[in-house]
PDB file of C-alpha atoms in Angstrom:
ATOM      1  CA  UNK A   1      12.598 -50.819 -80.721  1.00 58.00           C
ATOM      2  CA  UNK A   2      13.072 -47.915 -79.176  1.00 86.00           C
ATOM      3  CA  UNK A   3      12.185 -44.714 -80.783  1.00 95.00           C
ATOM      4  CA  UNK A   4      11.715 -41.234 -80.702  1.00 96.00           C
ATOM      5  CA  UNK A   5       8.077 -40.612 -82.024  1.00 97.00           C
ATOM      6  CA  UNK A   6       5.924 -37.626 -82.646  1.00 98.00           C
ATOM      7  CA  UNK A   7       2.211 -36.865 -83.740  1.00 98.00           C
ATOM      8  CA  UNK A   8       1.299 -36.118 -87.212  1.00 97.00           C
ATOM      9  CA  UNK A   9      -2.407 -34.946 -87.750  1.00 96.00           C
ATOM     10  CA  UNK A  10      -2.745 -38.329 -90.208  1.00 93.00           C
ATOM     11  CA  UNK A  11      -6.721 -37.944 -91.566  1.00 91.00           C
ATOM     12  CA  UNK A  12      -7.829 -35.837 -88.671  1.00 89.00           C
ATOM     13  CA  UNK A  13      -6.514 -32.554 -90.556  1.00 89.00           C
ATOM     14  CA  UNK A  14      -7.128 -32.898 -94.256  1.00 89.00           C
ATOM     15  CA  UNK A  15      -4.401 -31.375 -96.610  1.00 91.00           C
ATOM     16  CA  UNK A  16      -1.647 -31.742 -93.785  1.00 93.00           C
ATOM     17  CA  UNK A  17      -2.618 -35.578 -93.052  1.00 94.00           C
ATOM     18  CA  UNK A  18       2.112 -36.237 -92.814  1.00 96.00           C
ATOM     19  CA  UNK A  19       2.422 -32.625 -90.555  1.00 96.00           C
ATOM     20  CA  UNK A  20       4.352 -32.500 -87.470  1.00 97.00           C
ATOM     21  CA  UNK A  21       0.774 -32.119 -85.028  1.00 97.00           C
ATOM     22  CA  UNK A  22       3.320 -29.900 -83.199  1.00 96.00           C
ATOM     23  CA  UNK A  23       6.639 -28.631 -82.891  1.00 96.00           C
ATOM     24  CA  UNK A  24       9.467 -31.969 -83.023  1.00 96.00           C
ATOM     25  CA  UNK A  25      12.604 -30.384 -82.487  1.00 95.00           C
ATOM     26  CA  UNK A  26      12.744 -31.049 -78.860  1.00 95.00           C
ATOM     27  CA  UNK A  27      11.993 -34.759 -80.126  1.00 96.00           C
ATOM     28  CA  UNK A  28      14.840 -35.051 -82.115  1.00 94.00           C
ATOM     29  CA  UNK A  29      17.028 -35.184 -78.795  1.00 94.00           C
ATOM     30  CA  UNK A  30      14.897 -36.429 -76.713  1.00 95.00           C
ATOM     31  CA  UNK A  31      11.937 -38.727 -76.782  1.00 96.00           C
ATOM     32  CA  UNK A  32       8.703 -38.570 -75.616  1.00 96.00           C
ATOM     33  CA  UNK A  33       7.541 -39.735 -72.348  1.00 95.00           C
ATOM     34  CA  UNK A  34       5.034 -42.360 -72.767  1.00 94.00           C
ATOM     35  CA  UNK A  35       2.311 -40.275 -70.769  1.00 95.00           C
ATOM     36  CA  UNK A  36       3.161 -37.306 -73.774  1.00 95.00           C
ATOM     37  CA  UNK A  37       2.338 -39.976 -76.419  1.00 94.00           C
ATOM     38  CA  UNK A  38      -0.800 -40.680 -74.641  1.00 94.00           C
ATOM     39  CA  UNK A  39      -2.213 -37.800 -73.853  1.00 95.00           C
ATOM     40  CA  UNK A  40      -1.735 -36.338 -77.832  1.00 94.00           C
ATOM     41  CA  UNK A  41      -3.904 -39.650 -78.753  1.00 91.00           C
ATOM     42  CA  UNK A  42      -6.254 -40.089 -76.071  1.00 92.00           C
ATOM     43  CA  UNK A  43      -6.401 -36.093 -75.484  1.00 92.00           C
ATOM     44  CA  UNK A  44      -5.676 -33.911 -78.244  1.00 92.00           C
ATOM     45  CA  UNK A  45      -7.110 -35.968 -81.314  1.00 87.00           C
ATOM     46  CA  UNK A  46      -3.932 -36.355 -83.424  1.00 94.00           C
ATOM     47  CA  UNK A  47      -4.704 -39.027 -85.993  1.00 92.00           C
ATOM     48  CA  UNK A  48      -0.972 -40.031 -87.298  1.00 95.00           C
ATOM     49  CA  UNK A  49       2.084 -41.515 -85.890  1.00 96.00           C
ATOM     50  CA  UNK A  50       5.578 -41.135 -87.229  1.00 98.00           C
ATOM     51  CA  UNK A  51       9.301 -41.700 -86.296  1.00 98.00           C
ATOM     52  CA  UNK A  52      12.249 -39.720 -85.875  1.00 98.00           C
ATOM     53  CA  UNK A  53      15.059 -41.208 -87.781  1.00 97.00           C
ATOM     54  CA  UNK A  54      18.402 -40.580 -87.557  1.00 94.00           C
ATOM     55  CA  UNK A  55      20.844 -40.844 -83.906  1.00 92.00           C
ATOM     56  CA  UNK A  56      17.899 -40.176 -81.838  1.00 94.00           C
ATOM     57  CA  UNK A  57      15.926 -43.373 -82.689  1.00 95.00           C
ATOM     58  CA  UNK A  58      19.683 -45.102 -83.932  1.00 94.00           C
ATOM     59  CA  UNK A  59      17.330 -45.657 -87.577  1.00 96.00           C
ATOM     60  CA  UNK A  60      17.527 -44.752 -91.144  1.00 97.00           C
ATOM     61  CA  UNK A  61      14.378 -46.012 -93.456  1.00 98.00           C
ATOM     62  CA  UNK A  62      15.043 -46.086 -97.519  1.00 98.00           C
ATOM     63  CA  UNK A  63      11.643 -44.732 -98.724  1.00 98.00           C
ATOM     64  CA  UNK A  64      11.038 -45.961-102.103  1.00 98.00           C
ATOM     65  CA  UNK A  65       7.587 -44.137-103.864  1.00 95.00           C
ATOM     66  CA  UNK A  66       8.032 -46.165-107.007  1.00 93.00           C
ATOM     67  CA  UNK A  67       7.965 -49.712-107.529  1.00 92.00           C
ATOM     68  CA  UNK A  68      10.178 -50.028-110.345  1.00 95.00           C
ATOM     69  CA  UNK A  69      12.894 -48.425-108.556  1.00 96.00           C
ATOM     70  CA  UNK A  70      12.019 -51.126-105.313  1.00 96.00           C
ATOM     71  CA  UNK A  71      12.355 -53.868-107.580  1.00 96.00           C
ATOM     72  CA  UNK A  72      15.709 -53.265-109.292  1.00 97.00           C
ATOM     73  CA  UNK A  73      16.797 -52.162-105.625  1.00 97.00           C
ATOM     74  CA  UNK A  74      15.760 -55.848-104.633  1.00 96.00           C
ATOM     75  CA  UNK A  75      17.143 -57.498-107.623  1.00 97.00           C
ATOM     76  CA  UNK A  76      20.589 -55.830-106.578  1.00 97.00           C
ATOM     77  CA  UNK A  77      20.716 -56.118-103.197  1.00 96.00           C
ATOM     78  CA  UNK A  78      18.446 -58.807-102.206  1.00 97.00           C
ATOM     79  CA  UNK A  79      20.187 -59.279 -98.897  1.00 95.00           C
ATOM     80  CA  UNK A  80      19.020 -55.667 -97.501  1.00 96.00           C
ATOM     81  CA  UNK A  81      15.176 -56.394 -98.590  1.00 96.00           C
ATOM     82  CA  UNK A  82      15.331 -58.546 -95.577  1.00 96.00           C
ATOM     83  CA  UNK A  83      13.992 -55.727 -93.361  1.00 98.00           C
ATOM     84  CA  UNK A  84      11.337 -54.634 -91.243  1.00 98.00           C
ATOM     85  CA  UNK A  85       9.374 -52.969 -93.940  1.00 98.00           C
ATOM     86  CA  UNK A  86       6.175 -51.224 -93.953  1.00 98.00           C
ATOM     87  CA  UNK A  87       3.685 -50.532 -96.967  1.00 97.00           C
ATOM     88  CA  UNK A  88       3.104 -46.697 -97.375  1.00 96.00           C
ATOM     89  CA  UNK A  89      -0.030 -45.974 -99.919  1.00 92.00           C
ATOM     90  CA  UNK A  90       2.716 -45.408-102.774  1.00 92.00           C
ATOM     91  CA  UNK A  91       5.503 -47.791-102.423  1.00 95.00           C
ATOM     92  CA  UNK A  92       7.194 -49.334 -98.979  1.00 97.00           C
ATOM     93  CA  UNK A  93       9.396 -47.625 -95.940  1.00 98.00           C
ATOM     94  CA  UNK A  94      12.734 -50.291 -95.268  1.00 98.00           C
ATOM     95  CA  UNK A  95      13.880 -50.008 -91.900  1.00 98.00           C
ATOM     96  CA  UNK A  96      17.690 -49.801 -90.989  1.00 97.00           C
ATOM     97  CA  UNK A  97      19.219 -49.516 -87.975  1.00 96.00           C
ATOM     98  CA  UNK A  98      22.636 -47.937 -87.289  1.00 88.00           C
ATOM     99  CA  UNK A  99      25.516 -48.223 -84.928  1.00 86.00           C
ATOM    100  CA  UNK A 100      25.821 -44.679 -82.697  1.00 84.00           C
ATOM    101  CA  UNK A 101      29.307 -44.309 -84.710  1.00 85.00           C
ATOM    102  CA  UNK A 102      28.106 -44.256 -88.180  1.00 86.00           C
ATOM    103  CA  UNK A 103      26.187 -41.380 -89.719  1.00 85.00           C
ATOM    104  CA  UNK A 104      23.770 -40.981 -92.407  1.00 90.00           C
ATOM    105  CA  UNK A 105      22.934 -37.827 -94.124  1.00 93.00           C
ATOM    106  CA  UNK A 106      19.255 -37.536 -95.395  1.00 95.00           C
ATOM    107  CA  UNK A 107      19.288 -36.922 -98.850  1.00 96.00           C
ATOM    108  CA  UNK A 108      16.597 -37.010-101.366  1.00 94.00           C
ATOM    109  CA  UNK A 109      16.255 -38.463-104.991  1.00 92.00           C
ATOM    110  CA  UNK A 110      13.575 -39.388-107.802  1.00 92.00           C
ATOM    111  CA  UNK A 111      11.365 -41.609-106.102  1.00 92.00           C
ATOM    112  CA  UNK A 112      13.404 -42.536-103.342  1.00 96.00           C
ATOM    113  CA  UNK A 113      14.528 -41.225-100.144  1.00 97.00           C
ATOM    114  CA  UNK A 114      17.133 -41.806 -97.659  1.00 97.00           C
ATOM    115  CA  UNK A 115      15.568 -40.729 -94.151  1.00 97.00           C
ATOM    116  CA  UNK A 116      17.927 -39.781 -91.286  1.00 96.00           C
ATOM    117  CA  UNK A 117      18.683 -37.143 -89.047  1.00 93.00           C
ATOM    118  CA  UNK A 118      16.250 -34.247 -89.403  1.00 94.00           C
ATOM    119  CA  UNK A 119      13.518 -36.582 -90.900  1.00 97.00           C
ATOM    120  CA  UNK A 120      10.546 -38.247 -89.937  1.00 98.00           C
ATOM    121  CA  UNK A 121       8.642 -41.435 -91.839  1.00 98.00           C
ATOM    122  CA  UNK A 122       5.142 -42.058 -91.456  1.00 98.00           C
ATOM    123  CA  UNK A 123       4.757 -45.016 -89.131  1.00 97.00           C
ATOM    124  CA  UNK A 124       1.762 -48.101 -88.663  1.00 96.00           C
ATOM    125  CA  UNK A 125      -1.486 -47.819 -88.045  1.00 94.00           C
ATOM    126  CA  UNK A 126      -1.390 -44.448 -89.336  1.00 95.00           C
ATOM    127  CA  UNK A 127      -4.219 -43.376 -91.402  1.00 93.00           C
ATOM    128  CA  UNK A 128      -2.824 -40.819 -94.630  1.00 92.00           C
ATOM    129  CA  UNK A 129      -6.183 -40.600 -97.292  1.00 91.00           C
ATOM    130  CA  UNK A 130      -7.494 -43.357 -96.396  1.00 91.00           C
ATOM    131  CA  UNK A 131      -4.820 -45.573 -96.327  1.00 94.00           C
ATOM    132  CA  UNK A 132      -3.627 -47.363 -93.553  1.00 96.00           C
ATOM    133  CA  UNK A 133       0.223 -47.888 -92.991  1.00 97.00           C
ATOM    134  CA  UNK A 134       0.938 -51.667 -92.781  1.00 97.00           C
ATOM    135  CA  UNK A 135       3.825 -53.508 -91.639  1.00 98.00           C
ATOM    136  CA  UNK A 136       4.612 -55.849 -94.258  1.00 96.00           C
ATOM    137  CA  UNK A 137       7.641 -57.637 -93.002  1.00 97.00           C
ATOM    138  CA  UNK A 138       8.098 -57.521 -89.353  1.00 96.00           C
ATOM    139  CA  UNK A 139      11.088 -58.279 -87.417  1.00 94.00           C
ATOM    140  CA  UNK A 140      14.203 -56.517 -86.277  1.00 94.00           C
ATOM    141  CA  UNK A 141      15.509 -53.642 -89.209  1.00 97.00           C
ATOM    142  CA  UNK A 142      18.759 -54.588 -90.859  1.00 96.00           C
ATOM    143  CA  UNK A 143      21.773 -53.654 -89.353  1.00 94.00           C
ATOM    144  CA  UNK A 144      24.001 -51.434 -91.109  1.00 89.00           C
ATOM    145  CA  UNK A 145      27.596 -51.622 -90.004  1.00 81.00           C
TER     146      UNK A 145
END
């Protein structure tokens, strides 16, 4: 998996614990070097990871806060629950990835979220109140196509 990521201050900033740690634009067209990621870890404190979704890291991630809306999402497609998912500290993140040729607008709803271009999600082992950001079902994300 190859991503674009950025910093978030996670719980080393109270209040702004899912904040950009810094400016991401650049990152949305080009990602980090690996030294970068380093240094705002080992150097500059930043206590949260996250992802760049959208063409730059070829992902989308359905970002479901409510579990009731999860469940009838899994009862109707059961086939696209079998994802690399990750447990957020109000519902889960499923993980999608997308050919270069198809595009994805972000859009947002009532307890559920499509993330793409222009969006970020919260990625493992971040820290956000106390709660740590778990992969639940690993593997490769679905691919939509």
């Amino acid at each position: 998996m190859d991503y674009s990521v950025i910093p978030t201050w996670g719980d080393a900033q109270a209040g702004k614990e899912k904040v950009a740690a810094l400016a991401w634009k650049p990152f949305q067209s080009r990602r980090a070097t690996p030294q970068q990621v380093y240094d705002w870890f080992e150097h500059k404190g930043y206590g949260g990871l996250a992802i760049l979704t959208g063409r730059i890291s070829g992902l989308v991630v359905l970002d479901f806060d409510e579990q009731p809306l999860l469940q009838d999402f899994r009862a109707q497609f059961p086939h696209l629950v079998e994802t690399r998912t990750v447990q957020t500290r109000r519902g889960q993140h499923l993980y999608f990835t997308l050919p270069p040729y198809v595009h994805l607008a972000s859009a947002k709803g009532q307890g559920i979220d499509l993330q793409s271009d222009g969006r970020y999600v919260i990625a493992p082992p971040s820290v956000i109140e106390g709660y740590e950001y778990k992969v639940c079902r690993g593997g490769q994300p679905y691919s939509l196509t």
